[in-house]
Tab-separated table of N, CA and C in Angstrom:
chain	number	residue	atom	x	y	z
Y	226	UNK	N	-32.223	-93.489	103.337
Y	226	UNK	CA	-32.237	-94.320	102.178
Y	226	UNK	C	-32.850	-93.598	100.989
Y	227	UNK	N	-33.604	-93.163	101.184
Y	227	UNK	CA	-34.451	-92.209	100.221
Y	227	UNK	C	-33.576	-90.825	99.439
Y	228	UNK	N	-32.647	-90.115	100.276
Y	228	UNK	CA	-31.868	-89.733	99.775
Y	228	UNK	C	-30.441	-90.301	98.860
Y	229	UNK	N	-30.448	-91.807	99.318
Y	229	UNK	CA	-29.293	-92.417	98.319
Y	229	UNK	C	-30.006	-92.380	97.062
Y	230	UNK	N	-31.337	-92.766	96.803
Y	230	UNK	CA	-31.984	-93.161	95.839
Y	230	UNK	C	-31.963	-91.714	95.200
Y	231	UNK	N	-32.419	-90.808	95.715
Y	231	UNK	CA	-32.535	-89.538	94.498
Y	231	UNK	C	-31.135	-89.265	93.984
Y	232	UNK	N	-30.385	-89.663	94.870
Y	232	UNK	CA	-28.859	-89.381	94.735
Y	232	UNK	C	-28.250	-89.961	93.104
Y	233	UNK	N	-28.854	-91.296	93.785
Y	233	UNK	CA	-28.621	-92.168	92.480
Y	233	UNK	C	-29.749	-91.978	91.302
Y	234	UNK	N	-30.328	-91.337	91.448
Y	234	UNK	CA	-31.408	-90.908	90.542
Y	234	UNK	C	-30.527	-89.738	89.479
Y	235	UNK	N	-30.554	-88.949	90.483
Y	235	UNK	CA	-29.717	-87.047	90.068
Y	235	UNK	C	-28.886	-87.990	89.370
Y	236	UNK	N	-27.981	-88.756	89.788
Y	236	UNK	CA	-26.491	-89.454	89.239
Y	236	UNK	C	-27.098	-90.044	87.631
Y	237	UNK	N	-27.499	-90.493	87.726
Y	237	UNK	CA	-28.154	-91.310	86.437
Y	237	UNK	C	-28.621	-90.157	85.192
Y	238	UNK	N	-29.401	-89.520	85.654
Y	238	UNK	CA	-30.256	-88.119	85.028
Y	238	UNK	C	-28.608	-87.264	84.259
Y	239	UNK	N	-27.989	-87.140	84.586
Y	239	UNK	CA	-26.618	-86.321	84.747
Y	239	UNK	C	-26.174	-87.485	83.834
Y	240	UNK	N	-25.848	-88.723	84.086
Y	240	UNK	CA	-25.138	-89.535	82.894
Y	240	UNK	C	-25.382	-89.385	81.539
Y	241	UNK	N	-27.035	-89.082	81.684
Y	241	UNK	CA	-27.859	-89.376	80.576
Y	241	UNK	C	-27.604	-88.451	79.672
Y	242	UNK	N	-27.641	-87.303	80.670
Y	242	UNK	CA	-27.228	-86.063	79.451
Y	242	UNK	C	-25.884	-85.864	79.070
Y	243	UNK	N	-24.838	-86.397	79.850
Y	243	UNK	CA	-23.710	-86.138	79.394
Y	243	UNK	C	-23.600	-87.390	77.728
Y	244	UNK	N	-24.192	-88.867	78.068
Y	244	UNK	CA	-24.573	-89.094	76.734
Y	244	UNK	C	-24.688	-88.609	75.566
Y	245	UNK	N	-25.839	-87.987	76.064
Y	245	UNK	CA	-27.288	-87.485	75.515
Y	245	UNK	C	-25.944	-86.155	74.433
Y	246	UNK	N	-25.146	-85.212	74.750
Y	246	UNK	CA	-24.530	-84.250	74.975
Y	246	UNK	C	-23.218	-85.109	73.774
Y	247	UNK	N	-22.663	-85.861	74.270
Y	247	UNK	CA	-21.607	-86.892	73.858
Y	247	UNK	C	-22.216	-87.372	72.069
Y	248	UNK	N	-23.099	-88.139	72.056
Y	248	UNK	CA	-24.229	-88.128	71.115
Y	248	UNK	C	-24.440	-87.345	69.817
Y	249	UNK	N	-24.764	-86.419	70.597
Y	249	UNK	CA	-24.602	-84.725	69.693
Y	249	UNK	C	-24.017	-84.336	68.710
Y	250	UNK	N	-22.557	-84.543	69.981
Y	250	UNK	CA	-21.455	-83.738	68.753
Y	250	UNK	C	-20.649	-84.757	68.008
Y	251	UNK	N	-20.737	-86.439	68.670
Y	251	UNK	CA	-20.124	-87.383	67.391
Y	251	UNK	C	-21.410	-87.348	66.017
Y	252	UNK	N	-22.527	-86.762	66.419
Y	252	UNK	CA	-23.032	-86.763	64.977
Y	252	UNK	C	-22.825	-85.495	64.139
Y	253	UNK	N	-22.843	-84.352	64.811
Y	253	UNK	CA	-22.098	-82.890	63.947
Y	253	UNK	C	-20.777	-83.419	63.485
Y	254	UNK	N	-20.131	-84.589	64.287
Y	254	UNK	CA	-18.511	-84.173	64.082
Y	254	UNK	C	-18.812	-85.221	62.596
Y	255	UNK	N	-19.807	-86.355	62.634
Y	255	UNK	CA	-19.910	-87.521	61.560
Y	255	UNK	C	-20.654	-86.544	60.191
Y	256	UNK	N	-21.007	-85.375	60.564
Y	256	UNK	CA	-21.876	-84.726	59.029
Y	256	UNK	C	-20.763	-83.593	58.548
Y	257	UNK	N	-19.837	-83.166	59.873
Y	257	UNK	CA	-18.785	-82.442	59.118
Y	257	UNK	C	-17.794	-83.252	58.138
Y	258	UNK	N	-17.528	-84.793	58.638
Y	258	UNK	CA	-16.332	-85.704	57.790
Y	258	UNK	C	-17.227	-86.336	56.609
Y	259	UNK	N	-18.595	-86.157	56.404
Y	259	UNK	CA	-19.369	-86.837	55.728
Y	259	UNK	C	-19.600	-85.543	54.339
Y	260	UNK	N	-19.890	-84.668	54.980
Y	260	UNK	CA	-19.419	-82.914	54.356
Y	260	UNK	C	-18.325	-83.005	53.334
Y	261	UNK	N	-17.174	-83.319	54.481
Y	261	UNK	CA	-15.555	-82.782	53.550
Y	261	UNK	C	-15.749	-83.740	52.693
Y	262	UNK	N	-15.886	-84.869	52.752
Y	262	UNK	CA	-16.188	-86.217	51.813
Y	262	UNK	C	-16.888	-86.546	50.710
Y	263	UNK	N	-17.617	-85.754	50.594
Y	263	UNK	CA	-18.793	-85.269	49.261
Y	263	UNK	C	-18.069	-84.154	48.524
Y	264	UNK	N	-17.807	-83.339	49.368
Y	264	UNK	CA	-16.573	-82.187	48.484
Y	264	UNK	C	-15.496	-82.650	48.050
Y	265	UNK	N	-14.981	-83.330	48.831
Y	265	UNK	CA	-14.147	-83.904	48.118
Y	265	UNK	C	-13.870	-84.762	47.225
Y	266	UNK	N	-15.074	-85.378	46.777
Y	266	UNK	CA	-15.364	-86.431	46.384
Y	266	UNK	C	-15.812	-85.677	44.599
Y	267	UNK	N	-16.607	-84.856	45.026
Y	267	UNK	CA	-17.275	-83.899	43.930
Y	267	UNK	C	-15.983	-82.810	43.241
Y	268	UNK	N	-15.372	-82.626	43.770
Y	268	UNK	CA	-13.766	-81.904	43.426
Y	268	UNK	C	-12.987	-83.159	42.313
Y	269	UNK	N	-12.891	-84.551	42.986
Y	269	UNK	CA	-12.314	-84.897	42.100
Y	269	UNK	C	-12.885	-86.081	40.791
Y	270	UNK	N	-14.619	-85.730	40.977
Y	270	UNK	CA	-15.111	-86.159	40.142
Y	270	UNK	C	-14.961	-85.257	38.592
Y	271	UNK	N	-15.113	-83.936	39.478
Y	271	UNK	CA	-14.563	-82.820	37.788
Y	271	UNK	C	-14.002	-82.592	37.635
Y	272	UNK	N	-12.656	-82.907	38.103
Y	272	UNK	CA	-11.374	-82.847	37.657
Y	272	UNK	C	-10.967	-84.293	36.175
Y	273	UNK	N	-11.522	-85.401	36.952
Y	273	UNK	CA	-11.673	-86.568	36.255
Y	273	UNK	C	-12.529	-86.155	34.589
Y	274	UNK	N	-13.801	-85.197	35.362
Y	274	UNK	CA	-14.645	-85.298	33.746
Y	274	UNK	C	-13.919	-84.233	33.060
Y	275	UNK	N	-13.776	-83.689	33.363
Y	275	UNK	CA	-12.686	-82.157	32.818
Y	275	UNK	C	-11.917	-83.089	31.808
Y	276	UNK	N	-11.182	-83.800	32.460
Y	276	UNK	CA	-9.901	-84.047	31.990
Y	276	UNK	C	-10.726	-85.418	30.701
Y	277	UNK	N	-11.406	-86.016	30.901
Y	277	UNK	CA	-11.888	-86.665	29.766
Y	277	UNK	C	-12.608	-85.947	28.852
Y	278	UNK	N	-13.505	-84.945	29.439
Y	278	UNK	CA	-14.321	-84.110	28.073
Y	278	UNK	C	-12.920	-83.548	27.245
Y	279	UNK	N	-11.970	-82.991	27.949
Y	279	UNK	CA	-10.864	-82.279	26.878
Y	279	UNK	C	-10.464	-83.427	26.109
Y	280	UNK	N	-9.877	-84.934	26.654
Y	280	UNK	CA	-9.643	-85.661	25.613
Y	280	UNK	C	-9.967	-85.741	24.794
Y	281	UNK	N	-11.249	-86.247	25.215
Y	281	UNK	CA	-12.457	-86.462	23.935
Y	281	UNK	C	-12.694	-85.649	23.011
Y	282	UNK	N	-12.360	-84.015	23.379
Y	282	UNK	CA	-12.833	-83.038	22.263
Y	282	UNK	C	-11.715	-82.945	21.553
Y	283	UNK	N	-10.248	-83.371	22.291
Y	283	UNK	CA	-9.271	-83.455	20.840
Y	283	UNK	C	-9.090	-84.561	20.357
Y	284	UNK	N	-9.845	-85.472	20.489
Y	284	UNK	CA	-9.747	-86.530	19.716
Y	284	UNK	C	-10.334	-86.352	18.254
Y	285	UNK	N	-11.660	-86.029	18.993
Y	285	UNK	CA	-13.009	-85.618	17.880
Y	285	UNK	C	-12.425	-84.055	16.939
Y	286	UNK	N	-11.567	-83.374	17.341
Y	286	UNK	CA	-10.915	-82.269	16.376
Y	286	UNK	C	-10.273	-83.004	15.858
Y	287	UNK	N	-9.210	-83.713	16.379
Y	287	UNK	CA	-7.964	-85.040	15.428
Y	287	UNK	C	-8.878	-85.136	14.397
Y	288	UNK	N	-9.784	-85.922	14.777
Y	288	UNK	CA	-10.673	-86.535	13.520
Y	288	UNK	C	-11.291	-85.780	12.539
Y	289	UNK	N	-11.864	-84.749	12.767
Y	289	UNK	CA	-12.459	-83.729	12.341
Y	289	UNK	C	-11.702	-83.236	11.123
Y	290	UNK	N	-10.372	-83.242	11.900
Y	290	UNK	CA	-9.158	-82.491	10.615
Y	290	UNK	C	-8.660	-83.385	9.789
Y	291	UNK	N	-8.478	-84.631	10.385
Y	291	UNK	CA	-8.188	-85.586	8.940
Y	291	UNK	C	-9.213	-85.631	7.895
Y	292	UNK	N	-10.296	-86.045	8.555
Y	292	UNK	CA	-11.329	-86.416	7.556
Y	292	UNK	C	-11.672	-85.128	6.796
Y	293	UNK	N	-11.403	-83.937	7.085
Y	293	UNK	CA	-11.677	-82.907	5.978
Y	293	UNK	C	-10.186	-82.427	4.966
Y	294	UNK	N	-8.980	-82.454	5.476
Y	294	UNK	CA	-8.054	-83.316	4.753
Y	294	UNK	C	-8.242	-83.745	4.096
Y	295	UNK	N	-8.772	-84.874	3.739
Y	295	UNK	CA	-9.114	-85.943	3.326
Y	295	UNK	C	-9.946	-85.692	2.200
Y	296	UNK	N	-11.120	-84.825	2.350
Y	296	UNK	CA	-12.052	-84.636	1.728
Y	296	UNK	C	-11.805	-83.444	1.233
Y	297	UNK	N	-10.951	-82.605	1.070
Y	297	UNK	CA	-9.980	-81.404	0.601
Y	297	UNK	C	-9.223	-82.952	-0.361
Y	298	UNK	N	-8.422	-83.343	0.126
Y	298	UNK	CA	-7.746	-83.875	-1.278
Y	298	UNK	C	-8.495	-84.956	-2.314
Y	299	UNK	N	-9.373	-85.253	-2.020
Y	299	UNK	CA	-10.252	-85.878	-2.945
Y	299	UNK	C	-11.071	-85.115	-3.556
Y	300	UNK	N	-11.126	-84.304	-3.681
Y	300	UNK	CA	-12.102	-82.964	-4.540
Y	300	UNK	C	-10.489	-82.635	-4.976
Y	301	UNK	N	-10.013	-81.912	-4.651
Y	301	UNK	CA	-8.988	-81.649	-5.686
Y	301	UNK	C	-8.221	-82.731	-6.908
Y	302	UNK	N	-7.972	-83.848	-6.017
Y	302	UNK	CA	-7.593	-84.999	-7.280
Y	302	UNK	C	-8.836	-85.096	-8.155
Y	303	UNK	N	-10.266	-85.098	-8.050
Y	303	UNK	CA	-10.857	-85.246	-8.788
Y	303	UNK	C	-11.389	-84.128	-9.843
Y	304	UNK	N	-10.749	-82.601	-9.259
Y	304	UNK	CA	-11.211	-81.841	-9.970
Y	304	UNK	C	-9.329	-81.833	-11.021
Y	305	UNK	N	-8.668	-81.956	-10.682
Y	305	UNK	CA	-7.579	-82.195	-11.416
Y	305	UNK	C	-7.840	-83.562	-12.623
Y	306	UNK	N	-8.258	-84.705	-12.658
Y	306	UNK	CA	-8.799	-85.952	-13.007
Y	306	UNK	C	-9.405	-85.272	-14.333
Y	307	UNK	N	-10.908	-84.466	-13.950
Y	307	UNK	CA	-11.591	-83.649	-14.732
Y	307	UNK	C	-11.098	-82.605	-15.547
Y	308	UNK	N	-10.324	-81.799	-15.231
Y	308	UNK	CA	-9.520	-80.863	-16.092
Y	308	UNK	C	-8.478	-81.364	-16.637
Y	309	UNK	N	-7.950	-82.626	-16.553
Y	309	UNK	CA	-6.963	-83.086	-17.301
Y	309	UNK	C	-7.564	-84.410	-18.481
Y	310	UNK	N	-9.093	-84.488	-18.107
Y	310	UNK	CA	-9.374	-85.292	-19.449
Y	310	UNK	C	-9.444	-84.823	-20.886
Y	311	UNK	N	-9.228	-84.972	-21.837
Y	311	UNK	CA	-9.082	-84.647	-22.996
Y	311	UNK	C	-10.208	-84.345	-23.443
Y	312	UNK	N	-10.612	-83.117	-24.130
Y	312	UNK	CA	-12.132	-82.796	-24.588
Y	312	UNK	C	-12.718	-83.332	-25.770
Y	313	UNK	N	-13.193	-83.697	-26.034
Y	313	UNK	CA	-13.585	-84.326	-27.889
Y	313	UNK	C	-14.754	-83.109	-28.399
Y	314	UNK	N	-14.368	-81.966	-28.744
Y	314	UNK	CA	-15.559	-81.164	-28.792
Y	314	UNK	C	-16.416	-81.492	-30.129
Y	315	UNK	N	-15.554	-82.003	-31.296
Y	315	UNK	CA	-16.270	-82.026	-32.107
Y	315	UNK	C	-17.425	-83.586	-32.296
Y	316	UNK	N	-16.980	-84.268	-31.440
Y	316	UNK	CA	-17.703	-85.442	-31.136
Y	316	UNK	C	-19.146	-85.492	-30.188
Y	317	UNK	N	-18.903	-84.044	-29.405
Y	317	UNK	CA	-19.831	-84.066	-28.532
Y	317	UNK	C	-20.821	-82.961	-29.320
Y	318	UNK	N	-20.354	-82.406	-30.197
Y	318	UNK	CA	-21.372	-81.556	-30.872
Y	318	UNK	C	-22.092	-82.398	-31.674
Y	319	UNK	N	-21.692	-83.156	-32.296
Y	319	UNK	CA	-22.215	-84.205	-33.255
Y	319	UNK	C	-23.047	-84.658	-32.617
Y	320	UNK	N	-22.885	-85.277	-31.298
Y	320	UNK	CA	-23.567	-86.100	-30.375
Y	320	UNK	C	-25.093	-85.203	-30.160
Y	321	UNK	N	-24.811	-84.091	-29.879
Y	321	UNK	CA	-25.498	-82.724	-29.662
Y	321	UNK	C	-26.801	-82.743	-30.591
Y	322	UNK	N	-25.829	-82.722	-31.592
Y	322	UNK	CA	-26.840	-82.430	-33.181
Y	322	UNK	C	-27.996	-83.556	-33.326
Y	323	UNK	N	-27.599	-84.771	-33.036
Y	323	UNK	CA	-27.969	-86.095	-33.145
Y	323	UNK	C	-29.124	-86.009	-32.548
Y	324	UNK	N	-29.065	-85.986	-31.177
Y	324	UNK	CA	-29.969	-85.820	-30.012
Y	324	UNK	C	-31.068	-84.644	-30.328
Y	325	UNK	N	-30.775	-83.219	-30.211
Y	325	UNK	CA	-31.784	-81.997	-30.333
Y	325	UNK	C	-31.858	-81.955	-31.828
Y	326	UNK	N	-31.578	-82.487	-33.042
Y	326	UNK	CA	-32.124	-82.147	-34.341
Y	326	UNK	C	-32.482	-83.503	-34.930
Y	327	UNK	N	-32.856	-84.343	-34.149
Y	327	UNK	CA	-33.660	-86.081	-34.755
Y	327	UNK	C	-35.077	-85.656	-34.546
């Protein structure tokens, strides 16, 4: 009887490690799919920001170029505005005289 018992002892001891063993490698095999999964995950997070920072930076050039456009033709209409007003020189000398000889 004593030998069934170690028997069944050894038997048990032997389960444990094949567990024990079993155990193991579903957790290597759960940090390798947990692994590819972060890489992969991180792959198509910068693909995503990639692809929005470029939007964004031609948006912000779009804009960039109108608004100086923009500010290119409003200096020119106004320097055209200015060179096309009529001069009154002898009015402004008078004005001149008025002012620095009172």
């Amino acid at each position: 009887m004593a030998e069934k018992e170690v028997n069944t002892i050894a038997h048990l001891l032997e389960m444990e490690q094949k567990a024990s063993a079993m155990t193991l490698k579903a957790q290597e095999d759960a940090d390798k799919k947990i692994a590819q999964a972060k890489a992969q995950a991180d792959s198509e997070f910068k693909a995503q920001y990639e692809q929005i920072v470029t939007s964004q930076e031609s948006s912000f050039n779009s804009k960039i170029a109108t608004l100086q456009s923009g500010k290119e033709q409003k200096i020119s209409e106004y320097k055209s505005k200015i060179t096309a007003s009529p001069q009154d020189k002898a009015a402004f000398n008078s004005y001149l005289d008025s002012v620095l000889l009172a």
